Tab-separated table of C-alpha atoms and ligand atoms in Angstrom:
chain	number	residue	atom	x	y	z
A	1010	UNK	CA	74.769	-1.770	33.522
A	1011	UNK	CA	75.521	-3.976	30.494
A	1012	UNK	CA	77.496	-7.140	31.301
A	1013	UNK	CA	79.593	-8.712	28.546
A	1014	UNK	CA	78.943	-12.315	27.628
A	1015	UNK	CA	81.232	-14.706	25.710
A	1016	UNK	CA	78.519	-15.652	23.199
A	1017	UNK	CA	77.490	-11.997	22.661
A	1018	UNK	CA	79.417	-8.841	22.003
A	1019	UNK	CA	81.550	-10.568	19.294
A	1020	UNK	CA	83.468	-8.681	16.617
A	1021	UNK	CA	81.641	-9.015	13.259
A	1022	UNK	CA	82.718	-12.047	11.228
A	1023	UNK	CA	84.595	-10.688	8.223
A	1024	UNK	CA	84.255	-11.772	4.592
A	1025	UNK	CA	87.865	-12.952	4.737
A	1026	UNK	CA	87.167	-15.209	7.722
A	1027	UNK	CA	84.039	-16.524	6.027
A	1028	UNK	CA	86.026	-17.285	2.878
A	1029	UNK	CA	88.727	-19.032	4.926
A	1030	UNK	CA	86.156	-21.303	6.557
A	1031	UNK	CA	84.795	-22.128	3.098
A	1032	UNK	CA	88.216	-23.100	1.917
A	1033	UNK	CA	88.741	-25.415	4.852
A	1034	UNK	CA	85.350	-27.039	4.281
A	1035	UNK	CA	86.336	-27.500	0.614
A	1036	UNK	CA	89.455	-29.284	1.746
A	1037	UNK	CA	87.340	-31.777	3.686
A	1038	UNK	CA	85.624	-32.661	0.399
A	1039	UNK	CA	88.853	-32.684	-1.643
A	1040	UNK	CA	86.974	-30.530	-4.138
A	1041	UNK	CA	87.952	-27.825	-6.629
A	1042	UNK	CA	84.257	-26.984	-7.118
A	1043	UNK	CA	82.793	-23.840	-5.648
A	1044	UNK	CA	81.789	-24.404	-1.996
A	1045	UNK	CA	79.051	-22.294	-0.576
A	1046	UNK	CA	78.365	-22.162	3.090
A	1047	UNK	CA	74.616	-21.958	3.652
A	1048	UNK	CA	73.330	-20.415	6.776
A	1049	UNK	CA	70.728	-22.735	8.014
A	1050	UNK	CA	70.302	-26.425	8.771
A	1051	UNK	CA	71.209	-28.715	5.860
A	1052	UNK	CA	67.541	-28.707	4.634
A	1053	UNK	CA	68.334	-25.177	3.334
A	1054	UNK	CA	70.877	-26.252	0.611
A	1055	UNK	CA	69.066	-29.634	0.119
A	1056	UNK	CA	65.939	-27.727	-0.897
A	1057	UNK	CA	67.831	-24.845	-2.574
A	1058	UNK	CA	69.650	-27.196	-4.983
A	1059	UNK	CA	66.467	-29.059	-5.949
A	1060	UNK	CA	64.584	-25.827	-6.643
A	1061	UNK	CA	67.573	-24.509	-8.632
A	1062	UNK	CA	68.169	-27.631	-10.630
A	1063	UNK	CA	64.708	-28.990	-11.266
A	1064	UNK	CA	61.903	-27.328	-13.203
A	1065	UNK	CA	58.745	-28.277	-15.274
A	1066	UNK	CA	59.992	-30.478	-18.116
A	1067	UNK	CA	62.754	-32.059	-15.902
A	1068	UNK	CA	62.740	-35.752	-15.304
A	1069	UNK	CA	64.294	-36.813	-12.026
A	1070	UNK	CA	65.361	-40.169	-10.770
A	1071	UNK	CA	64.789	-40.039	-7.010
A	1072	UNK	CA	66.515	-42.896	-5.211
A	1073	UNK	CA	64.779	-43.638	-1.935
A	1074	UNK	CA	66.771	-45.539	0.728
A	1075	UNK	CA	65.231	-43.815	3.768
A	1076	UNK	CA	63.022	-40.920	4.766
A	1077	UNK	CA	65.140	-38.131	3.224
A	1078	UNK	CA	64.683	-39.565	-0.224
A	1079	UNK	CA	60.909	-39.276	0.256
A	1080	UNK	CA	61.256	-35.602	1.095
A	1081	UNK	CA	63.385	-34.903	-2.009
A	1082	UNK	CA	60.716	-36.556	-4.192
A	1083	UNK	CA	58.116	-34.236	-2.824
A	1084	UNK	CA	60.226	-31.130	-3.579
A	1085	UNK	CA	61.028	-32.375	-7.080
A	1086	UNK	CA	57.309	-32.893	-7.793
A	1087	UNK	CA	56.569	-29.448	-6.362
A	1088	UNK	CA	59.057	-27.955	-8.892
A	1089	UNK	CA	56.994	-29.519	-11.609
A	1090	UNK	CA	59.490	-32.274	-12.500
A	1091	UNK	CA	58.433	-35.741	-13.515
A	1092	UNK	CA	59.716	-38.016	-10.784
A	1093	UNK	CA	60.752	-41.628	-11.162
A	1094	UNK	CA	61.148	-43.100	-7.724
A	1095	UNK	CA	63.606	-45.967	-7.242
A	1096	UNK	CA	62.909	-47.430	-3.795
A	1097	UNK	CA	64.869	-50.115	-2.083
A	1098	UNK	CA	64.106	-51.665	1.293
A	1099	UNK	CA	65.672	-49.781	4.213
A	1100	UNK	CA	67.674	-52.772	5.297
A	1101	UNK	CA	69.848	-52.634	2.210
A	1102	UNK	CA	71.621	-50.215	-0.178
A	1103	UNK	CA	70.821	-49.380	-3.829
A	1104	UNK	CA	73.175	-50.829	-6.453
A	1105	UNK	CA	74.715	-49.099	-9.439
A	1106	UNK	CA	73.058	-51.786	-11.635
A	1107	UNK	CA	69.612	-50.774	-10.361
A	1108	UNK	CA	70.355	-47.142	-11.107
A	1109	UNK	CA	71.693	-48.056	-14.541
A	1110	UNK	CA	68.497	-49.964	-15.326
A	1111	UNK	CA	66.286	-47.064	-14.234
A	1112	UNK	CA	68.219	-44.688	-16.368
A	1113	UNK	CA	67.930	-47.002	-19.398
A	1114	UNK	CA	64.146	-47.350	-18.914
A	1115	UNK	CA	63.748	-43.543	-18.637
A	1116	UNK	CA	66.138	-41.842	-21.110
A	1117	UNK	CA	64.682	-38.403	-20.333
A	1118	UNK	CA	66.147	-38.431	-16.816
A	1119	UNK	CA	68.246	-35.313	-16.354
A	1120	UNK	CA	68.526	-35.162	-12.529
A	1121	UNK	CA	69.407	-37.893	-10.042
A	1122	UNK	CA	68.968	-37.443	-6.300
A	1123	UNK	CA	70.635	-39.755	-3.804
A	1124	UNK	CA	71.347	-39.860	-0.105
A	1125	UNK	CA	74.846	-41.118	0.567
A	1126	UNK	CA	74.403	-42.479	4.120
A	1127	UNK	CA	71.080	-42.392	6.092
A	1128	UNK	CA	71.454	-41.930	9.780
A	1129	UNK	CA	67.717	-42.678	10.008
A	1130	UNK	CA	68.018	-46.120	8.473
A	1131	UNK	CA	71.665	-46.948	8.884
A	1132	UNK	CA	72.555	-47.782	5.301
A	1133	UNK	CA	75.219	-46.318	2.961
A	1134	UNK	CA	75.119	-46.351	-0.817
A	1135	UNK	CA	78.014	-46.973	-3.276
A	1136	UNK	CA	78.245	-43.438	-4.641
A	1137	UNK	CA	81.460	-43.930	-6.652
A	1138	UNK	CA	79.823	-46.686	-8.758
A	1139	UNK	CA	76.538	-44.861	-9.032
A	1140	UNK	CA	78.318	-41.703	-10.057
A	1141	UNK	CA	79.833	-43.515	-13.033
A	1142	UNK	CA	76.438	-44.569	-14.455
A	1143	UNK	CA	74.902	-41.148	-13.795
A	1144	UNK	CA	77.831	-39.481	-15.540
A	1145	UNK	CA	77.544	-41.819	-18.521
A	1146	UNK	CA	73.832	-40.906	-18.790
A	1147	UNK	CA	74.606	-37.206	-18.495
A	1148	UNK	CA	72.229	-36.301	-15.706
A	1149	UNK	CA	73.013	-33.860	-12.957
A	1150	UNK	CA	73.907	-35.748	-9.769
A	1151	UNK	CA	72.616	-34.490	-6.366
A	1152	UNK	CA	74.008	-36.030	-3.202
A	1153	UNK	CA	72.959	-35.652	0.385
A	1154	UNK	CA	76.209	-36.367	2.233
A	1155	UNK	CA	75.036	-34.858	5.601
A	1156	UNK	CA	75.373	-38.144	7.462
A	1157	UNK	CA	78.478	-39.390	5.600
A	1158	UNK	CA	80.887	-36.501	5.754
A	1159	UNK	CA	83.349	-37.162	8.536
A	1160	UNK	CA	82.311	-40.816	8.778
A	1161	UNK	CA	83.447	-42.043	5.380
A	1162	UNK	CA	85.053	-40.583	2.265
A	1163	UNK	CA	82.949	-37.930	0.409
A	1164	UNK	CA	84.651	-37.128	-2.942
A	1165	UNK	CA	82.368	-35.044	-5.222
A	1166	UNK	CA	85.034	-34.390	-7.864
A	1167	UNK	CA	86.210	-38.031	-8.121
A	1168	UNK	CA	82.624	-39.331	-8.152
A	1169	UNK	CA	81.082	-36.760	-10.575
A	1170	UNK	CA	78.745	-35.238	-7.988
A	1171	UNK	CA	77.306	-31.916	-9.178
A	1172	UNK	CA	75.682	-30.859	-5.925
A	1173	UNK	CA	77.119	-32.274	-2.736
A	1174	UNK	CA	75.357	-31.135	0.408
A	1175	UNK	CA	76.854	-31.520	3.910
A	1176	UNK	CA	75.979	-30.501	7.422
A	1177	UNK	CA	78.274	-30.368	10.424
A	1178	UNK	CA	75.930	-31.861	13.035
A	1179	UNK	CA	76.624	-35.587	12.573
A	1180	UNK	CA	80.120	-37.110	12.175
A	1181	UNK	CA	81.801	-33.753	11.977
A	1182	UNK	CA	80.736	-33.113	15.580
A	1183	UNK	CA	79.744	-29.587	14.769
A	1184	UNK	CA	76.830	-27.180	14.831
A	1185	UNK	CA	73.431	-27.941	13.232
A	1186	UNK	CA	72.552	-24.433	12.159
A	1187	UNK	CA	74.977	-24.127	9.253
A	1188	UNK	CA	75.642	-26.331	6.199
A	1189	UNK	CA	77.522	-26.293	2.864
A	1190	UNK	CA	77.229	-27.380	-0.733
A	1191	UNK	CA	79.831	-27.887	-3.431
A	1192	UNK	CA	78.426	-26.946	-6.912
A	1193	UNK	CA	79.959	-28.093	-10.192
A	1194	UNK	CA	80.318	-25.810	-13.233
A	1195	UNK	CA	77.570	-27.911	-14.995
A	1196	UNK	CA	75.221	-27.403	-12.062
A	1197	UNK	CA	75.783	-23.628	-12.120
A	1198	UNK	CA	74.917	-23.644	-15.826
A	1199	UNK	CA	71.722	-25.556	-15.249
A	1200	UNK	CA	70.718	-23.228	-12.370
A	1201	UNK	CA	71.383	-20.065	-14.481
A	1202	UNK	CA	69.310	-21.495	-17.332
A	1203	UNK	CA	66.355	-22.282	-15.014
A	1204	UNK	CA	63.863	-19.345	-14.931
A	1205	UNK	CA	62.317	-20.939	-11.801
A	1206	UNK	CA	65.553	-21.109	-9.852
A	1207	UNK	CA	65.268	-19.070	-6.656
A	1208	UNK	CA	66.769	-15.597	-6.921
A	1209	UNK	CA	66.802	-12.817	-4.359
A	1210	UNK	CA	65.715	-15.485	-1.900
A	1211	UNK	CA	67.197	-17.221	1.108
A	1212	UNK	CA	66.988	-20.443	-0.901
A	1213	UNK	CA	69.003	-19.015	-3.748
A	1214	UNK	CA	72.404	-20.429	-4.604
A	1215	UNK	CA	72.713	-18.245	-7.653
A	1216	UNK	CA	72.690	-15.134	-5.478
A	1217	UNK	CA	75.815	-16.465	-3.774
A	1218	UNK	CA	77.358	-17.373	-7.103
A	1219	UNK	CA	76.809	-13.986	-8.664
A	1220	UNK	CA	77.291	-11.667	-5.717
A	1221	UNK	CA	79.784	-13.609	-3.518
A	1222	UNK	CA	81.824	-15.977	-5.645
A	1223	UNK	CA	81.969	-14.044	-8.886
A	1224	UNK	CA	82.723	-10.925	-6.869
A	1225	UNK	CA	85.886	-12.511	-5.520
A	1226	UNK	CA	84.377	-13.335	-2.074
A	1227	UNK	CA	84.706	-9.797	-0.897
A	1228	UNK	CA	81.159	-8.864	0.115
A	1229	UNK	CA	78.737	-11.085	2.038
A	1230	UNK	CA	75.095	-10.992	1.082
A	1231	UNK	CA	73.900	-10.369	4.577
A	1232	UNK	CA	75.225	-10.439	8.144
A	1233	UNK	CA	76.601	-13.971	8.599
A	1234	UNK	CA	75.338	-16.385	11.244
A	1235	UNK	CA	78.233	-15.504	13.497
A	1236	UNK	CA	77.912	-18.105	16.269
A	1237	UNK	CA	77.304	-20.936	13.806
A	1238	UNK	CA	80.218	-19.848	11.668
A	1239	UNK	CA	82.568	-19.722	14.700
A	1240	UNK	CA	81.335	-23.160	15.784
A	1241	UNK	CA	81.901	-24.477	12.206
A	1242	UNK	CA	85.419	-23.078	12.323
A	1243	UNK	CA	86.105	-24.756	15.648
A	1244	UNK	CA	84.646	-28.010	14.376
A	1245	UNK	CA	86.828	-27.965	11.274
A	1246	UNK	CA	89.916	-27.128	13.347
A	1247	UNK	CA	89.199	-30.088	15.655
A	1248	UNK	CA	88.881	-32.386	12.627
A	1249	UNK	CA	92.145	-31.034	11.196
A	1250	UNK	CA	93.856	-31.546	14.499
A	1251	UNK	CA	92.734	-35.203	14.815
A	1252	UNK	CA	93.090	-35.763	11.040
A	1253	UNK	CA	90.099	-36.481	8.724
A	1254	UNK	CA	91.313	-40.073	8.148
A	1255	UNK	CA	91.510	-40.690	11.874
A	1256	UNK	CA	87.977	-39.243	12.407
A	1257	UNK	CA	86.622	-41.530	9.634
A	1258	UNK	CA	88.467	-44.540	11.103
A	1259	UNK	CA	86.866	-43.889	14.466
A	1260	UNK	CA	83.410	-44.002	12.869
A	1261	UNK	CA	84.201	-47.126	10.962
A	1262	UNK	CA	85.451	-48.760	14.136
A	1263	UNK	CA	82.341	-47.690	16.028
A	1264	UNK	CA	80.083	-49.232	13.397
A	1265	UNK	CA	82.036	-52.458	13.186
A	1266	UNK	CA	82.206	-52.775	16.955
A	1267	UNK	CA	78.443	-52.134	17.424
A	1268	UNK	CA	77.614	-54.737	14.851
A	1269	UNK	CA	80.007	-57.356	16.328
A	1270	UNK	CA	78.838	-56.480	19.846
A	1271	UNK	CA	75.160	-56.893	19.001
A	1272	UNK	CA	75.809	-60.251	17.370
A	1273	UNK	CA	77.672	-61.403	20.516
A	1274	UNK	CA	75.040	-59.965	22.836
A	1275	UNK	CA	72.252	-62.173	21.541
A	1276	UNK	CA	68.800	-61.845	23.113
A	1277	UNK	CA	67.200	-61.505	19.673
A	1278	UNK	CA	68.668	-58.085	18.826
A	1279	UNK	CA	70.148	-57.937	15.323
A	1280	UNK	CA	71.762	-55.456	12.919
A	1281	UNK	CA	68.904	-53.820	10.903
A	1282	UNK	CA	71.028	-53.591	7.760
A	1283	UNK	CA	71.670	-57.119	6.610
A	1284	UNK	CA	75.077	-56.824	4.946
A	1285	UNK	CA	77.989	-55.074	6.759
A	1286	UNK	CA	79.076	-53.459	3.473
A	1287	UNK	CA	75.729	-51.674	3.268
A	1288	UNK	CA	75.925	-50.410	6.852
A	1289	UNK	CA	76.788	-46.706	7.393
A	1290	UNK	CA	79.734	-45.900	9.577
A	1291	UNK	CA	77.873	-42.854	10.990
A	1292	UNK	CA	75.234	-44.827	12.973
A	1293	UNK	CA	74.131	-48.421	13.425
A	1294	UNK	CA	70.520	-49.425	13.317
A	1295	UNK	CA	69.305	-52.533	15.161
A	1296	UNK	CA	66.138	-54.634	14.825
A	1297	UNK	CA	64.421	-55.270	18.119
A	1298	UNK	CA	63.458	-58.879	18.884
A	1299	UNK	CA	59.999	-60.001	17.848
A	1300	UNK	CA	57.493	-58.995	20.575
A	1301	UNK	CA	59.783	-56.271	21.955
A	1302	UNK	CA	58.814	-52.614	21.191
A	1303	UNK	CA	61.926	-50.761	20.128
A	1304	UNK	CA	60.880	-47.429	21.668
A	1305	UNK	CA	60.131	-49.093	24.992
A	1306	UNK	CA	63.476	-50.885	24.956
A	1307	UNK	CA	65.270	-47.569	24.204
A	1308	UNK	CA	63.309	-45.804	26.996
A	1309	UNK	CA	64.394	-48.503	29.482
A	1310	UNK	CA	68.061	-48.274	28.362
A	1311	UNK	CA	67.987	-44.421	28.622
A	1312	UNK	CA	66.477	-44.541	32.095
A	1313	UNK	CA	69.640	-46.237	33.215
A	1314	UNK	CA	71.873	-43.702	31.365
A	1315	UNK	CA	70.281	-40.781	29.622
A	1316	UNK	CA	73.540	-39.642	28.039
A	1317	UNK	CA	73.695	-42.576	25.680
A	1318	UNK	CA	73.164	-41.810	21.929
A	1319	UNK	CA	70.190	-44.179	21.576
A	1320	UNK	CA	66.911	-43.362	19.861
A	1321	UNK	CA	64.122	-45.406	18.411
A	1322	UNK	CA	63.456	-45.258	14.619
A	1323	UNK	CA	61.159	-42.492	13.375
A	1324	UNK	CA	57.506	-42.924	12.402
A	1325	UNK	CA	56.525	-46.450	11.574
A	1326	UNK	CA	59.979	-47.703	12.414
A	1327	UNK	CA	59.581	-46.769	16.110
A	1328	UNK	CA	58.344	-50.252	16.976
A	1329	UNK	CA	61.152	-52.210	15.351
A	1330	UNK	CA	64.195	-50.003	14.938
A	1331	UNK	CA	66.797	-48.836	17.430
A	1332	UNK	CA	69.465	-46.352	16.298
A	1333	UNK	CA	72.865	-46.214	17.930
A	1334	UNK	CA	74.011	-42.724	16.922
A	1335	UNK	CA	77.716	-43.314	17.530
A	1336	UNK	CA	78.856	-40.212	15.698
A	1337	UNK	CA	81.043	-37.155	16.546
A	1338	UNK	CA	82.312	-37.340	20.121
A	1339	UNK	CA	80.223	-40.517	20.604
A	1340	UNK	CA	82.339	-42.520	18.171
A	1341	UNK	CA	84.350	-44.147	20.968
A	1342	UNK	CA	84.707	-47.665	22.280
A	1343	UNK	CA	83.333	-46.551	25.665
A	1344	UNK	CA	80.122	-45.180	24.262
A	1345	UNK	CA	79.588	-48.325	22.054
A	1346	UNK	CA	80.223	-50.640	25.054
A	1347	UNK	CA	77.894	-48.621	27.361
A	1348	UNK	CA	75.139	-48.440	24.667
A	1349	UNK	CA	75.174	-52.185	24.192
A	1350	UNK	CA	75.361	-52.819	28.008
A	1351	UNK	CA	72.293	-50.662	28.509
A	1352	UNK	CA	70.375	-52.304	25.716
A	1353	UNK	CA	71.425	-55.710	26.962
A	1354	UNK	CA	70.354	-54.914	30.544
A	1355	UNK	CA	67.015	-53.634	29.238
A	1356	UNK	CA	66.583	-56.900	27.232
A	1357	UNK	CA	67.524	-58.931	30.264
A	1358	UNK	CA	64.794	-57.148	32.297
A	1359	UNK	CA	62.253	-58.186	29.728
A	1360	UNK	CA	63.221	-61.852	30.225
A	1361	UNK	CA	65.714	-62.303	27.337
A	1362	UNK	CA	69.030	-64.068	27.729
A	1363	UNK	CA	71.943	-61.930	26.894
A	1364	UNK	CA	75.677	-62.260	27.162
A	1365	UNK	CA	76.964	-58.895	28.319
A	1366	UNK	CA	80.516	-60.065	28.740
A	1367	UNK	CA	80.680	-61.539	25.237
A	1368	UNK	CA	79.369	-58.222	23.891
A	1369	UNK	CA	82.059	-56.270	25.753
A	1370	UNK	CA	84.783	-58.534	24.346
A	1371	UNK	CA	83.464	-58.398	20.791
A	1372	UNK	CA	83.395	-54.608	20.904
A	1373	UNK	CA	86.986	-54.399	22.061
A	1374	UNK	CA	88.146	-56.920	19.503
A	1375	UNK	CA	86.281	-55.408	16.531
A	1376	UNK	CA	87.462	-51.928	17.458
A	1377	UNK	CA	91.095	-52.902	17.179
A	1378	UNK	CA	90.922	-54.866	13.995
B	469	LIG	C1	70.709	-35.882	9.686
B	469	LIG	C2	70.460	-35.829	8.210
B	469	LIG	C3	70.043	-34.645	7.641
B	469	LIG	C4	69.796	-33.398	8.393
B	469	LIG	O1	68.593	-33.558	9.126
B	469	LIG	P1	68.384	-33.307	10.718
B	469	LIG	O2	67.275	-34.322	11.040
B	469	LIG	O3	67.893	-31.908	10.775
B	469	LIG	O4	69.661	-33.548	11.446
B	469	LIG	C5	69.881	-34.625	6.228
B	469	LIG	N1	70.093	-35.768	5.554
B	469	LIG	C6	70.487	-36.882	6.097
B	469	LIG	C7	70.684	-38.114	5.260
B	469	LIG	C8	70.667	-36.956	7.432
B	469	LIG	O5	71.010	-38.145	7.999
């Protein structure tokens, strides 16, 4: 006998419902550009846009403010582009003046890739100002907004972003298996003129343009990822119900409260990103005290409460960086207080002097202001 299950036996997702979810995602971006929902984790549109927009003969400025920028550089090189890497230390943000200088030194640059906010390093970059200099130069502007959407404003039209890639799994509090990209008219032209752009491929954006968008969004290219689309719809509904501004304010408060709480806690723990204006609202990174291994500290804190959104930095950062992933449903004063209390207790166990009560008070005060 077959037993029905709530995650199975669903009615097929219609083209109309798919288009309606696309419109609601476009509204989160305040964009008039075409929005394509891509059926895979955000790496799918991130790679698809680079392979569509870059080609042998392209010169790309790849801005590296964390590990994702390094990945983009590798894809760009793989496409045959000449890549100019602009790297800044992970504890800071890139400035529009640095970008302007790089563009002036390399007039051939026709593609600029940037990560808006980096959950992995905790910084956020001034996209509006950078967009102005990229626009003046005339290059295509590619933006990874996976970690910023829902946590801070993401405005591709106002900022002159040609490819703005988002995923639902961070501040949107949604599923990881589906993502989206807004594509400008200029970007579509560049893709169409690129003989190496993926076509008849899962990485292809042109397939969606020609067969879905230009066809009036009537016929899907393949059976849609139904569970992920329903989860994305639920996630957008929940954001609409709370209000996007309120969701972003919650993330800004979580970041400010974590920063203030850490400074009050003491014990040698410090914000990893030096200036508060460069710190991403999506997640706060901390530098562990000299002589304290960050991954061991996180393991001790998680032993006390495994539900906390704490993780050590990736790769070489595992020894010195702690990430407080206060995003989605974890952007609450309670989670920030508990995260700092657990880190404080773990530091206390390793013989450091911490002020748990001062940290609690600082979180509460910073959250409200
Ligand atoms: C999280 C994130 C992604 C998506 O990667 P996952 O590790 O699969 O979640 C892409 N870009 C940035 C900047 C991110 O922070």
